[in-house]
Short mmCIF file of C-alpha atoms in Angstrom, two decimals:
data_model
loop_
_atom_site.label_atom_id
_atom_site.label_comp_id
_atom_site.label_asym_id
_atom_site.label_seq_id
_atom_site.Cartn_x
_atom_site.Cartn_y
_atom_site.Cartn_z
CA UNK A 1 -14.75 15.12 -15.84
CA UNK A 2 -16.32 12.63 -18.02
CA UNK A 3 -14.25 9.56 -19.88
CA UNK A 4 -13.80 12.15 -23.34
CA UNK A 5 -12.21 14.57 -21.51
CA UNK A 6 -9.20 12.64 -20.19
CA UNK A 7 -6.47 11.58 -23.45
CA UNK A 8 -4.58 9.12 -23.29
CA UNK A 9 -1.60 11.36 -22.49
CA UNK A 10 -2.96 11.59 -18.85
CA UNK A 11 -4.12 8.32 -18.26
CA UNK A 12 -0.72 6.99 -19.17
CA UNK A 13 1.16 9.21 -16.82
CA UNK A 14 -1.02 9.39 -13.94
CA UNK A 15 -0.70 4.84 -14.24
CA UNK A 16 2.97 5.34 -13.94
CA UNK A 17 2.65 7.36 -10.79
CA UNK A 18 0.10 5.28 -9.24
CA UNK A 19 2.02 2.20 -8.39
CA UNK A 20 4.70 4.68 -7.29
CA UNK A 21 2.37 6.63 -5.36
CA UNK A 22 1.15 3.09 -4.04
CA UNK A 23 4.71 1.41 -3.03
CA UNK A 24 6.05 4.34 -1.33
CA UNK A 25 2.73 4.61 0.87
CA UNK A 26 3.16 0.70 1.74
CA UNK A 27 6.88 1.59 2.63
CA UNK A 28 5.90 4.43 5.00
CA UNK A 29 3.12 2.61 6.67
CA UNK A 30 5.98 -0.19 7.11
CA UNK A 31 8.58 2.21 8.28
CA UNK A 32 6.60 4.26 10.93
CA UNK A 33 5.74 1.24 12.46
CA UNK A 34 9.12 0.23 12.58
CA UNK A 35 10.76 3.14 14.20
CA UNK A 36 7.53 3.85 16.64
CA UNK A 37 8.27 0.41 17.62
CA UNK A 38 11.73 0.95 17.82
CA UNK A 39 10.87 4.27 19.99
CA UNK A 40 8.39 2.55 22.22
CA UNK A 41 11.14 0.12 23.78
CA UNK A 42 14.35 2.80 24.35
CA UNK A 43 13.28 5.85 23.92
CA UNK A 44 9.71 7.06 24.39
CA UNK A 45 10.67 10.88 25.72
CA UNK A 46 12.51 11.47 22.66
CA UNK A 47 11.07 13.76 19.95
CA UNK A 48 9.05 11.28 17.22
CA UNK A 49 11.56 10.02 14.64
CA UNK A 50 9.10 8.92 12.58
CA UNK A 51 6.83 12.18 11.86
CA UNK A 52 8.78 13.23 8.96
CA UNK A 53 7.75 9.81 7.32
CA UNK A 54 4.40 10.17 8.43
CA UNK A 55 4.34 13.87 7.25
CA UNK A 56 4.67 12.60 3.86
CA UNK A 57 2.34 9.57 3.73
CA UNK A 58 -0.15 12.13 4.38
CA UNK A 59 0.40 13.60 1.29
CA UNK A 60 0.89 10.42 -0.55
CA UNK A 61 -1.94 8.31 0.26
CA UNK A 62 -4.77 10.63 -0.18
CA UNK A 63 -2.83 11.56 -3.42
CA UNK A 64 -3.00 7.75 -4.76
CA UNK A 65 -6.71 7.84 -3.42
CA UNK A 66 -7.47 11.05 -5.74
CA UNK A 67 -5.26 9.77 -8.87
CA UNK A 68 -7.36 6.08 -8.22
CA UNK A 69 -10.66 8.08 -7.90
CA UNK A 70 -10.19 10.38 -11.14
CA UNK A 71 -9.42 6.94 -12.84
CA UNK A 72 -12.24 5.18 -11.94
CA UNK A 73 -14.76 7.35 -11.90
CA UNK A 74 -13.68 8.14 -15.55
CA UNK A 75 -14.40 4.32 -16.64
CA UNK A 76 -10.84 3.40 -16.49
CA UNK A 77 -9.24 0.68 -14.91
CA UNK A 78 -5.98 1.66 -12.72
CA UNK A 79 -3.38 -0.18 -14.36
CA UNK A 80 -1.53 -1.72 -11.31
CA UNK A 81 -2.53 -5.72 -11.93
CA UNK A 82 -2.00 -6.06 -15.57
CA UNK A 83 1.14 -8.30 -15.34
CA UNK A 84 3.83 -8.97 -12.85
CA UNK A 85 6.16 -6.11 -13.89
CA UNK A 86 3.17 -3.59 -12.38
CA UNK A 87 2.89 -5.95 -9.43
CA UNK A 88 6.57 -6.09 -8.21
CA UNK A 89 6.64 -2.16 -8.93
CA UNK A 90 4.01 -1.92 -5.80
CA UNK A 91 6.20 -4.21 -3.71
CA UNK A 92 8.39 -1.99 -0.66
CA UNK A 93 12.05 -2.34 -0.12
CA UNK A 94 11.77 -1.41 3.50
CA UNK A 95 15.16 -1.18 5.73
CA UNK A 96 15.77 -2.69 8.59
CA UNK A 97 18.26 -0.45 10.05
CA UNK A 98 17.74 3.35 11.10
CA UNK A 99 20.52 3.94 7.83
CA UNK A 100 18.58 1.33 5.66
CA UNK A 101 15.54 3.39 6.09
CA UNK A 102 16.58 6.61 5.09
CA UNK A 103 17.92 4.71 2.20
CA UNK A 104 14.62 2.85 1.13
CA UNK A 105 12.67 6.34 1.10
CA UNK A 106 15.79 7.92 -1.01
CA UNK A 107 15.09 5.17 -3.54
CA UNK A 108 11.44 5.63 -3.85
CA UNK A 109 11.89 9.32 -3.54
CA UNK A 110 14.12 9.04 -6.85
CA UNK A 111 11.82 7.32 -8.83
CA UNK A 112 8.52 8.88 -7.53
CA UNK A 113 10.00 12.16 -8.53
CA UNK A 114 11.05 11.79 -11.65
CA UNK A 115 7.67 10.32 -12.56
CA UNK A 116 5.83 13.22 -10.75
CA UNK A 117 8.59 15.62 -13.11
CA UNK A 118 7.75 13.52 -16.63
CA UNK A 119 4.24 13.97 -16.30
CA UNK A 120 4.59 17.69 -15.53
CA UNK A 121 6.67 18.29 -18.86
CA UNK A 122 4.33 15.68 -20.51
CA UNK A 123 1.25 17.07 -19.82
CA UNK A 124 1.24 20.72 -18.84
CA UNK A 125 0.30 22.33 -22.35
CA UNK A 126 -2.70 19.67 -22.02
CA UNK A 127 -6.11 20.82 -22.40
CA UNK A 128 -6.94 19.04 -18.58
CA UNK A 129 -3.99 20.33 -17.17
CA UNK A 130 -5.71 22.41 -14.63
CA UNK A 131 -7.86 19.98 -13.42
CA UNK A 132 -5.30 17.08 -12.82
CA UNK A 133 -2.13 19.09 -12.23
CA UNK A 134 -2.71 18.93 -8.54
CA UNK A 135 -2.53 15.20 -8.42
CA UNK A 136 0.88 15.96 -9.56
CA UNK A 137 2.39 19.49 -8.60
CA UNK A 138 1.17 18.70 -4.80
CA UNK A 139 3.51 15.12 -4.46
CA UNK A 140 5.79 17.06 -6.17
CA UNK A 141 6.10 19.85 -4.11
CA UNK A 142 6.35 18.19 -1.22
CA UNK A 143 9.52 16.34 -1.80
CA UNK A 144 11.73 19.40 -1.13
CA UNK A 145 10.73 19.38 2.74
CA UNK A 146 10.83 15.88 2.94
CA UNK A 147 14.67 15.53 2.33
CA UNK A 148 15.49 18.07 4.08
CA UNK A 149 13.77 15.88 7.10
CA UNK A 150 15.63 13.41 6.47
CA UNK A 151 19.07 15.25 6.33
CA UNK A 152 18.41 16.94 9.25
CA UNK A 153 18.10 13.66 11.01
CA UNK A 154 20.76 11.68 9.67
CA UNK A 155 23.33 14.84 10.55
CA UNK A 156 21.96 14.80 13.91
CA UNK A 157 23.20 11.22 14.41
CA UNK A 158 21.90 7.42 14.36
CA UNK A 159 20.35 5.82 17.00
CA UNK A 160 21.45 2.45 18.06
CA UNK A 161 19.76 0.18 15.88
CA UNK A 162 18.15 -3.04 16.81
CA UNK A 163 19.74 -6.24 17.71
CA UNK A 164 18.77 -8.67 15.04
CA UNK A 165 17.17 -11.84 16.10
CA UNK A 166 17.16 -13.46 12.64
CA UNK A 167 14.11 -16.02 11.02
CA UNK A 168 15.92 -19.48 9.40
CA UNK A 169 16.06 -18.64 5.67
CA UNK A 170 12.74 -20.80 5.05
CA UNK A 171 10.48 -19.18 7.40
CA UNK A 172 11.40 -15.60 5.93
CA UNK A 173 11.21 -16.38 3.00
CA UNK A 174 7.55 -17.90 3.13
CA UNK A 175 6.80 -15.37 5.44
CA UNK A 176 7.69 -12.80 3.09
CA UNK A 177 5.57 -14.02 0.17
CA UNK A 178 2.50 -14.39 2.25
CA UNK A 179 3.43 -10.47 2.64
CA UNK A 180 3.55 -10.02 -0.95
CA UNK A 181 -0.20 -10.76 -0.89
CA UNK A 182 -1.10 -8.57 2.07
CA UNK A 183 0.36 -5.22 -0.28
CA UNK A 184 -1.51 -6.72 -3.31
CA UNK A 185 -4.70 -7.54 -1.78
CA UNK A 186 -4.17 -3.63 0.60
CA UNK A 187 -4.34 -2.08 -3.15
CA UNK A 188 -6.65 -4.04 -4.81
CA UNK A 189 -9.62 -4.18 -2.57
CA UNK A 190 -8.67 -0.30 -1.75
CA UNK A 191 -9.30 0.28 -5.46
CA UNK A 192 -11.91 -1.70 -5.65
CA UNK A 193 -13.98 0.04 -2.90
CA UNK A 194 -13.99 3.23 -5.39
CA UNK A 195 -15.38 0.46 -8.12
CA UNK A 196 -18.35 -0.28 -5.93
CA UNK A 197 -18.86 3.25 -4.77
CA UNK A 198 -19.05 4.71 -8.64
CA UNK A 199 -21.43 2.18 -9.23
CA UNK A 200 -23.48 3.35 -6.56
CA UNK A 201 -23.05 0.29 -4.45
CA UNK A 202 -22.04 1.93 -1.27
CA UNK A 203 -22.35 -1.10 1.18
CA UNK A 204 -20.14 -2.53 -0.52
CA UNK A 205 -17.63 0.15 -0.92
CA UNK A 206 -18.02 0.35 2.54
CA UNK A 207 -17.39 -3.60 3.25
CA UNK A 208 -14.32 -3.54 1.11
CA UNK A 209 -12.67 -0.82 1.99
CA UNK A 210 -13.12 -2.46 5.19
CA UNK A 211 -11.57 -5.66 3.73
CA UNK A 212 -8.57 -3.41 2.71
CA UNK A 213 -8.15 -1.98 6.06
CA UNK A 214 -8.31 -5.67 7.76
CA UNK A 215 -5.21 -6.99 4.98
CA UNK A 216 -3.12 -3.68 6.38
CA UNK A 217 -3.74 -4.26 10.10
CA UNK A 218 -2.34 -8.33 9.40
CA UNK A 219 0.42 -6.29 7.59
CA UNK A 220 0.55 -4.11 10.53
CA UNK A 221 0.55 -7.17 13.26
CA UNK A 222 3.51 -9.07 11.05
CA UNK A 223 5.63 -5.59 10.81
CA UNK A 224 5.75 -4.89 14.58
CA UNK A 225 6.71 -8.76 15.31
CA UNK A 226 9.24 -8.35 12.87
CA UNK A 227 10.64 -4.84 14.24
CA UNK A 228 11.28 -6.19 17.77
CA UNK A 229 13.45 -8.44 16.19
CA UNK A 230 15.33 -6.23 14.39
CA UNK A 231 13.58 -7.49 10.97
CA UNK A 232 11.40 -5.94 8.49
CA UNK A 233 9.37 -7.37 5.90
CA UNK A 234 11.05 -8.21 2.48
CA UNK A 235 8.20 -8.55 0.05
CA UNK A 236 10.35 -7.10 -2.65
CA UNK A 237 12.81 -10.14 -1.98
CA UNK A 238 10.49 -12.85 -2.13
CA UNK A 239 8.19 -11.70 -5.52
CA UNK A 240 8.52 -14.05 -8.13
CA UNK A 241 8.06 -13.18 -11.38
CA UNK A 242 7.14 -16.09 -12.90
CA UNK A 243 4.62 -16.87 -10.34
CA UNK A 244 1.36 -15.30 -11.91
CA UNK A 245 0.13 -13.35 -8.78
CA UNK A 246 -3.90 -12.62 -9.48
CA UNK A 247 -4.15 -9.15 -8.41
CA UNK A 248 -6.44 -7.81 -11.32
CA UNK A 249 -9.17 -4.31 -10.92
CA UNK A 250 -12.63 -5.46 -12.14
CA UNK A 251 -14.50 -2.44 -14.40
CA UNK A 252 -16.96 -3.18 -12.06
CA UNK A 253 -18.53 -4.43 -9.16
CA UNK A 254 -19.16 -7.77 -10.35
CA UNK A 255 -16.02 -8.74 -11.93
CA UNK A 256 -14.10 -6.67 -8.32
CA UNK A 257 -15.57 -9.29 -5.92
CA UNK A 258 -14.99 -12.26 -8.29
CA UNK A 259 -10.68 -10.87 -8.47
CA UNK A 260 -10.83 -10.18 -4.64
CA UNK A 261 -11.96 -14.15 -3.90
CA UNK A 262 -9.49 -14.91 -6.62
CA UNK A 263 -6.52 -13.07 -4.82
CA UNK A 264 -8.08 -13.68 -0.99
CA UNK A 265 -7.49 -17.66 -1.74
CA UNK A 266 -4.14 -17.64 -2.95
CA UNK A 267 -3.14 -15.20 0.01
CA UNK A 268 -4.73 -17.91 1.86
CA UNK A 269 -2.55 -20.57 0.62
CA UNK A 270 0.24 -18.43 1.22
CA UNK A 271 -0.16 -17.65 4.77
CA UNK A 272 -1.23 -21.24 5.70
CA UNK A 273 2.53 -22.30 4.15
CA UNK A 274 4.24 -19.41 5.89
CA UNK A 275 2.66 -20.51 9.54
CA UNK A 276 3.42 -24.21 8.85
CA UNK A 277 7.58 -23.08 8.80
CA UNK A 278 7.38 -20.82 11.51
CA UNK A 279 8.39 -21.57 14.82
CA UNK A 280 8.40 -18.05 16.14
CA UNK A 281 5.16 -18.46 18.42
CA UNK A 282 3.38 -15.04 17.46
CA UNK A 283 4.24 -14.68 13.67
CA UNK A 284 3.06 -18.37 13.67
CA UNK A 285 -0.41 -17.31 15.44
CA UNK A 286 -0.32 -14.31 12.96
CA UNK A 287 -0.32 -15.79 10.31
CA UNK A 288 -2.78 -18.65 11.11
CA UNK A 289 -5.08 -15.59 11.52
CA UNK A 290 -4.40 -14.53 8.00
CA UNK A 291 -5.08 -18.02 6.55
CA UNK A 292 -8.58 -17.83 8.41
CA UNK A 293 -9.76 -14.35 7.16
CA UNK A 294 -8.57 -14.84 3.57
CA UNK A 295 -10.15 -18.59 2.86
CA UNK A 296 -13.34 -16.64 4.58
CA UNK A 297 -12.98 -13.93 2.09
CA UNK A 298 -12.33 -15.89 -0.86
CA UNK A 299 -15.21 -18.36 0.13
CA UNK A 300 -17.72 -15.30 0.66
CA UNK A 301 -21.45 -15.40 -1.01
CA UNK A 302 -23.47 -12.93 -2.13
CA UNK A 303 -25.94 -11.95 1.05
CA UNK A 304 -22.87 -11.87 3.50
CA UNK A 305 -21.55 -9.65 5.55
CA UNK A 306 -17.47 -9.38 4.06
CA UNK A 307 -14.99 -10.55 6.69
CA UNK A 308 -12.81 -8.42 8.68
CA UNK A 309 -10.68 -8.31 10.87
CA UNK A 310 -11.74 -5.50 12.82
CA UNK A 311 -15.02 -3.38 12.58
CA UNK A 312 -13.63 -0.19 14.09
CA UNK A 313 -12.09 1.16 11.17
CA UNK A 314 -13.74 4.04 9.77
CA UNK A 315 -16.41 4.14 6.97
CA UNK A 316 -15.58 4.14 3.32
CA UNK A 317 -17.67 7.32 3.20
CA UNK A 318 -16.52 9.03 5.98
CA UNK A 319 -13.12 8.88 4.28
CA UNK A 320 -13.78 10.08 1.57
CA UNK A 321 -15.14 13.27 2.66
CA UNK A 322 -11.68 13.48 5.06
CA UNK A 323 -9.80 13.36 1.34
CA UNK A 324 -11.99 16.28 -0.07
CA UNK A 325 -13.49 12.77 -2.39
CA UNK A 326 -17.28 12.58 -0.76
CA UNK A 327 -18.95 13.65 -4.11
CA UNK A 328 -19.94 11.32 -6.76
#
């Protein structure tokens, strides 16, 4: 499908779904880890209570790959940076009770769905219906079981919930900003390794999607910490709208490593002030770790190997073909 063939029509619908598509992935991957945690310490013989959450995200992510892909490789820029309104929209509203969970993916549900309905009574007498409509009848179609998961579970009843083992008001707070950078910077350099791949630079497709991987497994590292507490991250809370966040998508791979050392600094900043109010031993560490690996990444040169975190995770590539998305 070439840049013609896709109106207006559908790029404005499928860049209202996208930071949908995006914020309710980030609130899975957040919630998972929060009840495996949670099932790890009383309960490890019990049946999974988080597949039905993980069930989904499979359906969602490679869905916000495909919608991110189709964009891209048409010449246009996913429209998730553009101003802070699109930014906060990204930003999870994860619970951090068994109840407040169900609740958080009922929200997201409501308003992923009736995106995922508009665009289906915008754009199904359009001339490209059949070659988008999957990106959003299959989301779509999916909700149905999904809720019915989570009735099931909520009529069987609640486990005991965590005893909470609160953060001073400071410490969260900053803590929870510096998270506000690790979903920005998770998006942006995810998008940005379909940039570099359409351009033909696969290296570095490969390097940053390994870059994106590395700000989700901090994420991951700050989310368990937080569980055993009886916490969960609060990026949502701590956005602030007139701060101007610099999460933009470069057109190409130039301008995409020029906004990911833009955004890699400030998360920097922002992880460096989080670990300087913390006085909880590991988050403190954790953090510290994110203040290395983004002042590396926003101070990297042309001729270096990106920093990770980790070099296990897999190829940019290799992922691709998983999502049916190996072709150029």
């Amino acid at each position: 499908m070439t840049n013609n063939e896709i109106d207006i029509d559908t790029i404005e619908q499928l860049n209202v779904i996208l930071p949908l598509q995006l914020m309710a992935v980030q609130q899975h991957f957040i919630h998972v880890l929060i009840l495996d945690c949670w099932q790890t310490e009383t309960s490890p013989s019990q049946p999974i209570l988080s597949q039905g959450i993980a069930a989904i995200d499979k359906i969602d992510l490679p869905n916000a790959m495909k919608i991110v892909d189709l964009l891209v490789s048409s010449g246009n820029v996913p429209n998730v940076g553009e101003n802070s309104d699109s930014q906060l929209i990204q930003m999870p509203r994860p619970g951090d009770t068994y109840q407040r969970i169900f609740s958080a993916e009922r929200a997201i549900e409501k308003k992923l769905t009736t995106a995922l309905k508009t665009a289906t009574e915008t754009l199904t007498s359009n001339p490209n219906w059949s070659q988008i409509a999957h990106l959003i009848t299959d989301p779509l179609a999916a909700r149905n079981s999904f809720e019915v998961w989570m009735r099931f579970h909520e009529n069987t009843g609640l486990p005991t919930n965590k005893s909470k083992s609160p953060l001073s008001g400071t410490s969260l707070s900053n803590l929870n900003h510096y998270f506000c950078y690790l979903v920005l910077s998770i998006n942006q350099t995810m998008i940005h390794a379909f940039v570099h791949w359409h351009e033909g630079n696969k290296t570095l497709a490969d390097a940053t999607w390994k870059t994106s991987t590395s700000a989700m497994m901090l994420a991951a590292r700050i989310t368990r910490t937080l569980s055993m507490r009886g916490l969960a991250p609060g990026p949502f809370s701590s956005f602030r709208l007139e701060e101007q966040f610099p999460q933009k998508i470069g057109i190409n791979s130039e301008s995409a490593l020029d906004f990911d050392r833009k955004l890699a600094l400030r998360a920097g900043v922002s992880a460096g002030k989080a670990a300087s109010t913390l006085k909880q031993a590991e988050l403190e560490v954790q953090c510290r770790d994110g203040e290395k690996y983004f002042n590396n990444m926003g101070n990297w040169k042309r001729g270096e190997n990106l920093p990770t975190v980790s070099s296990s995770c897999q190829s940019f590539e290799r992922v691709l073909n998983e999502y049916g998305l190996g072709s150029e």
